[in-house]
Coordinates of C-alpha atoms in Angstrom, one line a residue:
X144 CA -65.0 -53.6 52.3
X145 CA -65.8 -50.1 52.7
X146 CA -62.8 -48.0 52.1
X147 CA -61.3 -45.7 54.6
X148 CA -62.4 -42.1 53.5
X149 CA -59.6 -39.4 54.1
X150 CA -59.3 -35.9 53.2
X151 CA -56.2 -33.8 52.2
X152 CA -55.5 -30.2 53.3
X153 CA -53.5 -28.0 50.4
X154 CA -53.0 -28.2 47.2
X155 CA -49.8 -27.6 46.0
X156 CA -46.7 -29.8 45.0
X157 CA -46.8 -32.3 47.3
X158 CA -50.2 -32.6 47.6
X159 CA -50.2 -34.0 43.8
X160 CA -47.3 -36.5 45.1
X161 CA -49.7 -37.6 47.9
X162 CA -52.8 -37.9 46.1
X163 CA -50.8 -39.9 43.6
X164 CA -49.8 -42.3 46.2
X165 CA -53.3 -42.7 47.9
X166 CA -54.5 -43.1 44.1
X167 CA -52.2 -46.6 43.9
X168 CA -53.9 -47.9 46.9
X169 CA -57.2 -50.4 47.4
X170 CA -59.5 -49.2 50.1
X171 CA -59.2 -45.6 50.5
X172 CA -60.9 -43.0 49.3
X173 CA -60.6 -38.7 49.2
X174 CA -63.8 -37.4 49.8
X175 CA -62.9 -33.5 50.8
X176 CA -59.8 -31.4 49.6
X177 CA -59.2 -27.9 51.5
X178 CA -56.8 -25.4 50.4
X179 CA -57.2 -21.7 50.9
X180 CA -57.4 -20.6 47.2
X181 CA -60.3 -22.9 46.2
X182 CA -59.2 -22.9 42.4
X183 CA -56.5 -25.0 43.2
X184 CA -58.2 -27.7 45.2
X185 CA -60.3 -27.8 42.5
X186 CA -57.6 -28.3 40.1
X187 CA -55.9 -30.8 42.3
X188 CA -59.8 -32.6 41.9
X189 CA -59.4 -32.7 38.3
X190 CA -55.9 -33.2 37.5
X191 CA -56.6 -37.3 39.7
X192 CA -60.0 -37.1 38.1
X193 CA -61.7 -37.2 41.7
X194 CA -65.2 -36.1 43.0
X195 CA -64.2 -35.2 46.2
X196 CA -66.1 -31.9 47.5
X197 CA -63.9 -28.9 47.8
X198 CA -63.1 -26.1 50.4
X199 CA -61.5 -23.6 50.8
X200 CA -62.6 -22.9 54.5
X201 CA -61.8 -26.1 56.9
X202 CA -64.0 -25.5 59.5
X203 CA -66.3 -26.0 57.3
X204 CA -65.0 -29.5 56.0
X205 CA -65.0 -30.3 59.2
X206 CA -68.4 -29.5 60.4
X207 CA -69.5 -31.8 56.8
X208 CA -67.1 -34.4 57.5
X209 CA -66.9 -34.7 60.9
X210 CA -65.8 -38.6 60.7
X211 CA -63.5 -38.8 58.3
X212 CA -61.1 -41.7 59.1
X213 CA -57.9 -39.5 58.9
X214 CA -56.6 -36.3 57.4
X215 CA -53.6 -35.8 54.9
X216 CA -52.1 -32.1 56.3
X217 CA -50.0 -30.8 53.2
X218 CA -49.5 -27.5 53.6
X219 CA -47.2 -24.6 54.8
X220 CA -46.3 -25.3 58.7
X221 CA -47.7 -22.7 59.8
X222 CA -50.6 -24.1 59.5
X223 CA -50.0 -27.8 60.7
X224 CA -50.7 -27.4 64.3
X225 CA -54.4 -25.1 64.1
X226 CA -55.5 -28.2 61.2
X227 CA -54.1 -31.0 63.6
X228 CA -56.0 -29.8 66.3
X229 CA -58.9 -29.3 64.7
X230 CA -59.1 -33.0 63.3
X231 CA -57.6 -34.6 67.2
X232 CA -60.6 -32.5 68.9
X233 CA -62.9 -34.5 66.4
X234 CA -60.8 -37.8 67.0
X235 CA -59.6 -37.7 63.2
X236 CA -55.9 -39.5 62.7
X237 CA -53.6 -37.0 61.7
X238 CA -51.2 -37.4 58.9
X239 CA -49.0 -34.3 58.5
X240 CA -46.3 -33.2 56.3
X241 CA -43.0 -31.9 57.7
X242 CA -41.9 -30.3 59.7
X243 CA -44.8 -30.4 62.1
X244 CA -44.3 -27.5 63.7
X245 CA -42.4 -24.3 62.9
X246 CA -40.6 -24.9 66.4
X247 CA -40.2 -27.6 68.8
X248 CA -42.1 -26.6 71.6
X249 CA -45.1 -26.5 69.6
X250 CA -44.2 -29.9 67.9
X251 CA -43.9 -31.4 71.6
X252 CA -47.6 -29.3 72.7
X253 CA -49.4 -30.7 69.5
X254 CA -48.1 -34.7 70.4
X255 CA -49.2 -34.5 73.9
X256 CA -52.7 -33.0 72.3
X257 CA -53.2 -36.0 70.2
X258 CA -52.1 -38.3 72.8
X259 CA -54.7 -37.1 75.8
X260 CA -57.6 -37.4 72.9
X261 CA -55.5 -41.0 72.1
X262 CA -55.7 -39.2 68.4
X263 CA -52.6 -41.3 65.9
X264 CA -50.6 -38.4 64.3
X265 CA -48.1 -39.6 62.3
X266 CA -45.6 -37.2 60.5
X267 CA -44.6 -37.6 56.5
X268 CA -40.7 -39.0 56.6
X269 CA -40.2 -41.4 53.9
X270 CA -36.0 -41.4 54.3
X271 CA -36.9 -42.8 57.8
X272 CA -38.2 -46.4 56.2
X273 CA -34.9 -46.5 53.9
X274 CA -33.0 -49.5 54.6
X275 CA -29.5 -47.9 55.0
X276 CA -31.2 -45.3 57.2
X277 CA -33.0 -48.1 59.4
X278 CA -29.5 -50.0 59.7
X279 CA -27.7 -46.7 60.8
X280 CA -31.0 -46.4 63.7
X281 CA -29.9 -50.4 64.6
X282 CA -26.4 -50.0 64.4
X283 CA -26.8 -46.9 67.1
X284 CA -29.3 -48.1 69.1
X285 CA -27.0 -51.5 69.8
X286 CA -24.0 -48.7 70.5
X287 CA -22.0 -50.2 68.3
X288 CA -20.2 -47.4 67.8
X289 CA -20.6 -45.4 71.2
X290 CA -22.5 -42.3 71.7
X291 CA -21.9 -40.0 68.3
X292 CA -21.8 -37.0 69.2
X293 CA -22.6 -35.3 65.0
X294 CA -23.0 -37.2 61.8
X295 CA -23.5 -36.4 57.9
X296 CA -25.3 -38.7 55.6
X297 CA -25.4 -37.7 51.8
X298 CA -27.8 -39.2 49.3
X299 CA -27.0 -39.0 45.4
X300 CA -29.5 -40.0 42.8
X301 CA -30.7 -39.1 39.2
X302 CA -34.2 -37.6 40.9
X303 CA -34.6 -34.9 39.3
X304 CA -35.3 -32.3 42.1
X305 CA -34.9 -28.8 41.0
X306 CA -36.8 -29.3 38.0
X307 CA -39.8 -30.9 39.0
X308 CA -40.1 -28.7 42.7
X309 CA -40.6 -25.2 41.4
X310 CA -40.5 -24.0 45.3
X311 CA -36.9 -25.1 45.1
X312 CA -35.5 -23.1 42.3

């Protein structure tokens, strides 16, 4: 089976948490990593011990891989919609981190972009596949409890976030 080539764009925290991830799975592959400071998509190569080609200019990815089977966005939001775009006009699924836009109106004009090209773009959310989360979405959806008008959900765990996310301390 030929395995499903991807690229990622970025190269920071999460994009080590995402490449990890892809790593665990049979059947994909990353061929190309962008990020604008080329030293660290190169260390990003290394540090998953991957020959991927590196760029630090995505047009350029682009024009070498112009049929990639999808594209892993990971970087800051103000860049999500530009890189979107640029793999929907070439038909490329889209995989983005969020948020996907830095406000909603350009979240709503980046959907309806990759839906008249018939582009998937899926956004990064894995609280929304949590089983207490997907019983809350049920429990709603039947009205169970009328029409909430606000609600607060708290998560506690050992994770250790401040000390592993340097952008959060």
């Amino acid at each position: 089976m030929t395995p499903l080539r991807f690229a990622i764009l970025g190269a920071g925290f999460w994009s080590h948490c995402q490449l990890s991830a892809w790593q665990e799975l049979e059947g994909v592959e990353c061929v190309a990593i962008y990020n604008r400071t080329r030293h660290k998509a190169e260390q990003l190569a290394s540090s998953h011990n991957i020959a991927a080609a590196i760029y630090d200019d995505v047009d350029q990815m682009f024009k070498d891989f112009p049929d990639l089977d999808f594209v892993d966005i990971i970087t800051d939001v103000d860049t999500h919609v530009p890189f979107a775009k640029c793999a929907a006009e070439l038909g490329i699924p889209v995989i983005c981190q969020k948020p996907l836009a830095p406000t909603l109106e350009l979240a709503e004009e980046l959907v309806s972009f990759c839906q008249d090209r018939q582009v998937p773009l899926l956004v990064h959310e894995n609280w929304r596949w949590q089983c207490t989360l997907r019983a809350v979405r049920d429990t709603l959806d039947q009205g169970a409890i009328g029409k909430p008008f606000r609600g607060r959900i708290q998560y506690s765990n050992s994770f250790p976030v401040f000390r592993d996310q340097p952008f959060l301390k």
